Amino acid sequence: MTPSLPDGGAAAADGAAPTADGAAPADGGAPGRAPGPRHARRSPSPSAALPLLPTRELIVFPKMVAPLFVGRQKSIQAIEAAFNQKTALILCSQREASVEDPGADDIMPVGTRVSVLQLFKLPDGSVKALVEGQERVRIERFESTEPFFLVSSTPLAPPDRALVRCRSLARRVAAEFADYVQLNPQLADEVQYVVSQTDDPEEIADVVAAHLQIDTAEKQALLEMESTQERLLALIEALAEENAVLAMEHEIVSKVQQRIESAQRQLFLHEKLRVIRDEIEEAGESADEETAEYARRLAEGRLSPSAHKLVERELRKLRQVSPMSPEVAVIRGLLDTIFDLPWGKLAPADVDVAAVARHLERTHYGLKDVKDRILEYLAVCRMRAEAGAAGGRGAGAAAPAGADHPATILCLAGPPGTGKSSVAQSIADALGRPFARLALGGVRDEAEIRGHRRTYIGALPGRILEGLAKAGVDNPVMLLDEIDKLDSDWRGNPAAALMEVLDPAHNTSFRDNYLECEYDLSRVFFIATANDVEGIPHTLYDRLEVIHLSGYTLPEKLAIARRHLIPGTARDSGLRRGDVKLGRGALQTIVRGYTREAGVRDLERALRRIERKVARKHLEDGAALPLTVEADDLRAYLGEAVWLDAELRRTARVGESLGLAYTSDGGEVLTVEAIVARGRGELVLTGQLGDVMQESASAAWGHLLANVERDAALRALLRRSPHLTKDGLDLANQDVRVHVPEGAVPKDGPSAGLALAVAMLSALGRVPVKPRVAMTGEITLGGRILRVGGLKEKLLAASRSGIRTVLLPESNRGTVAELPPEVVGRLKLVYVDKFEDVLPHVFGGRLAPGASRPETAVGRSTDKVAPPSGTLSHNCPPTSASRERRR
Ligand code: ADP
């Protein structure tokens, strides 16, 4: 039964197929409540005979509106008679729905008097009507049976309708019905509203009975019951039963729902669990495989006893912890580090001195002394190894670990680009050993050398072990690059850790914090490099055998470029040797105009730049190879020349002298300026001069002041000075200001004393200093000129910068004699012992007749270019060199 709307039209309007039996369609069509005013039809008296329509499976209760589909002729005539005569109609249910032409006996005795609200004739001859129940009636008599039934009836009059009990039962029915509507999805909420709007027990009983989804016989029984109480009780029973069934149905549905949901959840969880298990198994399997691999490597027996124990312990741990544990990564990290180390694996350890000599000769131009020192060192290594083998275990036996190494370590010291690291690499190549480079510049954390403790997150082994792991053998050549740049702070002293690494007494059992077991470093061939020996920590310095590489002369640079740099840079640029030809003087112009360095790094860079541009020209513009680059073309390739010889003045100037400085980048020509200006009689020094340089300036100034009266040469120079009085210099209202340009660069050292004194004297006497004359020497208050260091670099710088004459201390004569002739080159060397010796060479003709003349010897170098060579360390002892250092 479909829920009906209050006017009952929905069922009819639904267009449900009419049935030929004159009753409602199988689903019956739901009765609805009749709208009040519309059924104001005249009711026949109870005794009047009314047409009767027998229904099949349809019971209409009072107050209900229901659609009727009538197909049987007798029934059509009955309903038409009622409708046309505006009388009521009696609806009575057939006893047997299947009887097609029922007689009086086939019709139930109790039915419902209804009014026919609407009647439609359908095309097939059947009729669709809308009827509204008025009251229950009992058939008294069949007045006629043809052409349709005509019956007289009496209304059923419930004797207990007004009883209070009935009202209370009715309320109960209403309450149960409310539940029923709630539980029954086929009933609209409005139905319950209809019930709630009345308190007449009979009406409630009728509405509820009409909507109860029970079979026709039960409905007929409810229709026939005379007593309201009885009807209400029957309804309560039926509702309770229906509600219980519906509630159970609900429960079952929700349980089924829950089950489905929980089954789905279970399925989901099981699936998830299965995936997790698979993952764990996979991890476990790979973990097992890895553990087995570690165990296999351990069984190879290469590890030291302490490392063996450590690995066993870590493997036990690895087997115990869950593969998902973060500890696994830590353990694996350690095991991988341990197994990456060479543990006794050695490259051929023979030292073939002659082979190394040949190789160094092939790879490096010049550096004769450096090569000699290296070969001597290697010869000692070889002898020690042989002595160790013979003395220790008899002929043929291997030398004990580290026995072949002298107690000192080679340290190549010199400015950048002079070939320190490439020489070390060459040694490794010649010895046939892997090469490992450790850049120590800026290392201030001890852990970088010795490793971090494993308790730190992200702990790593130190660089020494890292280098060994990379080299893959225990005896590589290991370059400790820039040990002078090691630093130290609160994170420890890396130099101390390095000491342990280099000390033959300790390095057989070097302990890295990360590894926590000892490792033998005694077979490593360490070579250190430094730019500035002064920067090397003292403790380390004692362990080193320092070999100085002091920078190349112009001819050396040209030869290095032709023989070594150009083939390498051409190859790197994808060109063949000879694809770029440097025209006459081009290479020299590159060296002089575009680089100013002790080494050849910038030169190498400049060559690469040229080659890159040539490669592009060839590809883009189709320039034919080989391509010749002339000196004049260089501007197009390298831009404007950076360093021009012309930069040094060629004309004499007042108050300006040229000093020579030694820096870690090589030598440099230093301009010193002095002026006399209105002031308070002070010596003012600017240009970031260090303490020693300031003291030098004071000493120079003191010497001038003290000697101006008695030294004829000085007086001659100052004769035009407005400050010279017969009592000496009057500088009460004047300052002497001295400045060393490139003020941003700190400078220090005593060797500028001579240049400072000359600049001051020139400014005071307004006498110009000769151009292209440079000088180096410490000056005392008494005017003596003292020995200085770094002469090779200074002289090279002087040559590079176009200086013609260099004044230097007499006491350095011996040093210069040891220098290769090409260092002096075309320089005119003037050795001076006292300040007055200097004057004729810097002021020339300005000196008064009779003033002192140079008595000292003048060295002139030969024009011939001799084979270049490096210099020995004692040419530039670290202490004096550092004192000359300009930073
Ligand atoms: P450093 O370590 O002193 O800073 P490098 O060893 O890195 O200098 O040298 C820089 C470049 O100069 C390298 O390509 C190197 O081969 C080259 N070089 C330096 N000196 C020479 C030399 N005497 N003979 C051949 N090439 C050299």
PDB file of C-alpha atoms in Angstrom, residues 525-616:
ATOM      1  CA  PHE A 525     103.958   8.525   3.035  1.00  0.00           C
ATOM      2  CA  PHE A 526     102.936  11.951   4.305  1.00  0.00           C
ATOM      3  CA  ILE A 527     103.925  15.088   2.427  1.00  0.00           C
ATOM      4  CA  ALA A 528     102.851  18.461   3.790  1.00  0.00           C
ATOM      5  CA  THR A 529     102.575  21.796   2.024  1.00  0.00           C
ATOM      6  CA  ALA A 530     102.540  25.319   3.381  1.00  0.00           C
ATOM      7  CA  ASN A 531     102.448  28.781   1.886  1.00  0.00           C
ATOM      8  CA  ASP A 532     104.028  30.418   4.854  1.00  0.00           C
ATOM      9  CA  VAL A 533     106.226  28.407   7.172  1.00  0.00           C
ATOM     10  CA  GLU A 534     105.618  30.922   9.937  1.00  0.00           C
ATOM     11  CA  GLY A 535     101.997  29.784  10.047  1.00  0.00           C
ATOM     12  CA  ILE A 536     102.977  26.186  10.822  1.00  0.00           C
ATOM     13  CA  PRO A 537     102.353  25.354  14.491  1.00  0.00           C
ATOM     14  CA  HIS A 538     105.714  25.053  16.280  1.00  0.00           C
ATOM     15  CA  THR A 539     105.196  21.512  17.462  1.00  0.00           C
ATOM     16  CA  LEU A 540     104.518  20.414  13.914  1.00  0.00           C
ATOM     17  CA  TYR A 541     107.381  22.430  12.472  1.00  0.00           C
ATOM     18  CA  ASP A 542     109.865  20.305  14.386  1.00  0.00           C
ATOM     19  CA  ARG A 543     108.564  17.220  12.615  1.00  0.00           C
ATOM     20  CA  LEU A 544     108.979  18.689   9.156  1.00  0.00           C
ATOM     21  CA  GLU A 545     111.763  18.749   6.671  1.00  0.00           C
ATOM     22  CA  VAL A 546     110.948  21.987   4.923  1.00  0.00           C
ATOM     23  CA  ILE A 547     111.865  22.442   1.275  1.00  0.00           C
ATOM     24  CA  HIS A 548     111.247  25.934  -0.052  1.00  0.00           C
ATOM     25  CA  LEU A 549     109.872  26.633  -3.491  1.00  0.00           C
ATOM     26  CA  SER A 550     110.299  30.332  -3.831  1.00  0.00           C
ATOM     27  CA  GLY A 551     108.797  31.269  -7.145  1.00  0.00           C
ATOM     28  CA  TYR A 552     109.808  31.282 -10.762  1.00  0.00           C
ATOM     29  CA  THR A 553     111.721  33.771 -12.841  1.00  0.00           C
ATOM     30  CA  LEU A 554     110.281  35.015 -16.116  1.00  0.00           C
ATOM     31  CA  PRO A 555     112.311  32.595 -18.279  1.00  0.00           C
ATOM     32  CA  GLU A 556     111.306  29.751 -15.979  1.00  0.00           C
ATOM     33  CA  LYS A 557     107.657  30.676 -16.303  1.00  0.00           C
ATOM     34  CA  LEU A 558     107.924  30.844 -20.068  1.00  0.00           C
ATOM     35  CA  ALA A 559     109.544  27.417 -20.168  1.00  0.00           C
ATOM     36  CA  ILE A 560     106.984  25.908 -17.765  1.00  0.00           C
ATOM     37  CA  ALA A 561     104.151  27.338 -19.819  1.00  0.00           C
ATOM     38  CA  ARG A 562     105.517  25.981 -23.119  1.00  0.00           C
ATOM     39  CA  ARG A 563     106.502  22.561 -21.895  1.00  0.00           C
ATOM     40  CA  HIS A 564     103.924  21.761 -19.265  1.00  0.00           C
ATOM     41  CA  LEU A 565     101.023  24.154 -18.978  1.00  0.00           C
ATOM     42  CA  ILE A 566     100.002  24.595 -22.615  1.00  0.00           C
ATOM     43  CA  PRO A 567      99.816  20.860 -23.460  1.00  0.00           C
ATOM     44  CA  GLY A 568      97.645  20.311 -20.357  1.00  0.00           C
ATOM     45  CA  THR A 569      95.337  23.276 -20.796  1.00  0.00           C
ATOM     46  CA  ALA A 570      94.917  22.586 -24.524  1.00  0.00           C
ATOM     47  CA  ARG A 571      93.885  19.012 -23.736  1.00  0.00           C
ATOM     48  CA  ASP A 572      91.426  20.260 -21.107  1.00  0.00           C
ATOM     49  CA  SER A 573      89.918  22.677 -23.634  1.00  0.00           C
ATOM     50  CA  GLY A 574      89.436  19.923 -26.176  1.00  0.00           C
ATOM     51  CA  LEU A 575      92.154  21.272 -28.466  1.00  0.00           C
ATOM     52  CA  ARG A 576      95.139  19.477 -29.915  1.00  0.00           C
ATOM     53  CA  ARG A 577      98.645  20.495 -29.003  1.00  0.00           C
ATOM     54  CA  GLY A 578      99.598  23.289 -31.381  1.00  0.00           C
ATOM     55  CA  ASP A 579      96.018  24.348 -32.166  1.00  0.00           C
ATOM     56  CA  VAL A 580      96.781  27.620 -30.404  1.00  0.00           C
ATOM     57  CA  LYS A 581     100.085  29.214 -31.247  1.00  0.00           C
ATOM     58  CA  LEU A 582     101.310  32.087 -29.156  1.00  0.00           C
ATOM     59  CA  GLY A 583     103.114  34.648 -31.298  1.00  0.00           C
ATOM     60  CA  ARG A 584     106.437  36.274 -30.501  1.00  0.00           C
ATOM     61  CA  GLY A 585     106.321  37.960 -27.142  1.00  0.00           C
ATOM     62  CA  ALA A 586     102.703  36.956 -26.483  1.00  0.00           C
ATOM     63  CA  LEU A 587     103.541  34.551 -23.687  1.00  0.00           C
ATOM     64  CA  GLN A 588     105.880  37.074 -22.116  1.00  0.00           C
ATOM     65  CA  THR A 589     103.158  39.715 -22.287  1.00  0.00           C
ATOM     66  CA  ILE A 590     100.754  37.345 -20.568  1.00  0.00           C
ATOM     67  CA  VAL A 591     103.252  36.745 -17.770  1.00  0.00           C
ATOM     68  CA  ARG A 592     104.174  40.385 -17.359  1.00  0.00           C
ATOM     69  CA  GLY A 593     100.912  42.106 -18.099  1.00  0.00           C
ATOM     70  CA  TYR A 594      98.267  39.723 -16.889  1.00  0.00           C
ATOM     71  CA  THR A 595      99.801  37.870 -13.964  1.00  0.00           C
ATOM     72  CA  ARG A 596     101.814  38.932 -11.011  1.00  0.00           C
ATOM     73  CA  GLU A 597     102.562  35.871  -8.996  1.00  0.00           C
ATOM     74  CA  ALA A 598     105.385  33.767  -7.740  1.00  0.00           C
ATOM     75  CA  GLY A 599     103.863  30.608  -9.169  1.00  0.00           C
ATOM     76  CA  VAL A 600     102.131  29.879 -12.448  1.00  0.00           C
ATOM     77  CA  ARG A 601      98.503  29.502 -11.430  1.00  0.00           C
ATOM     78  CA  ASP A 602      97.230  32.743 -12.936  1.00  0.00           C
ATOM     79  CA  LEU A 603      99.329  32.050 -16.009  1.00  0.00           C
ATOM     80  CA  GLU A 604      97.643  28.668 -16.364  1.00  0.00           C
ATOM     81  CA  ARG A 605      94.237  30.342 -15.918  1.00  0.00           C
ATOM     82  CA  ALA A 606      95.030  32.953 -18.569  1.00  0.00           C
ATOM     83  CA  LEU A 607      96.070  30.225 -21.021  1.00  0.00           C
ATOM     84  CA  ARG A 608      92.818  28.368 -20.395  1.00  0.00           C
ATOM     85  CA  ARG A 609      90.855  31.548 -21.053  1.00  0.00           C
ATOM     86  CA  ILE A 610      92.602  32.062 -24.355  1.00  0.00           C
ATOM     87  CA  GLU A 611      92.020  28.453 -25.378  1.00  0.00           C
ATOM     88  CA  ARG A 612      88.330  28.596 -24.455  1.00  0.00           C
ATOM     89  CA  LYS A 613      87.911  31.643 -26.628  1.00  0.00           C
ATOM     90  CA  VAL A 614      89.819  30.050 -29.503  1.00  0.00           C
ATOM     91  CA  ALA A 615      87.580  26.951 -29.280  1.00  0.00           C
ATOM     92  CA  ARG A 616      84.493  29.178 -29.463  1.00  0.00           C
TER      93      ARG A 616
END
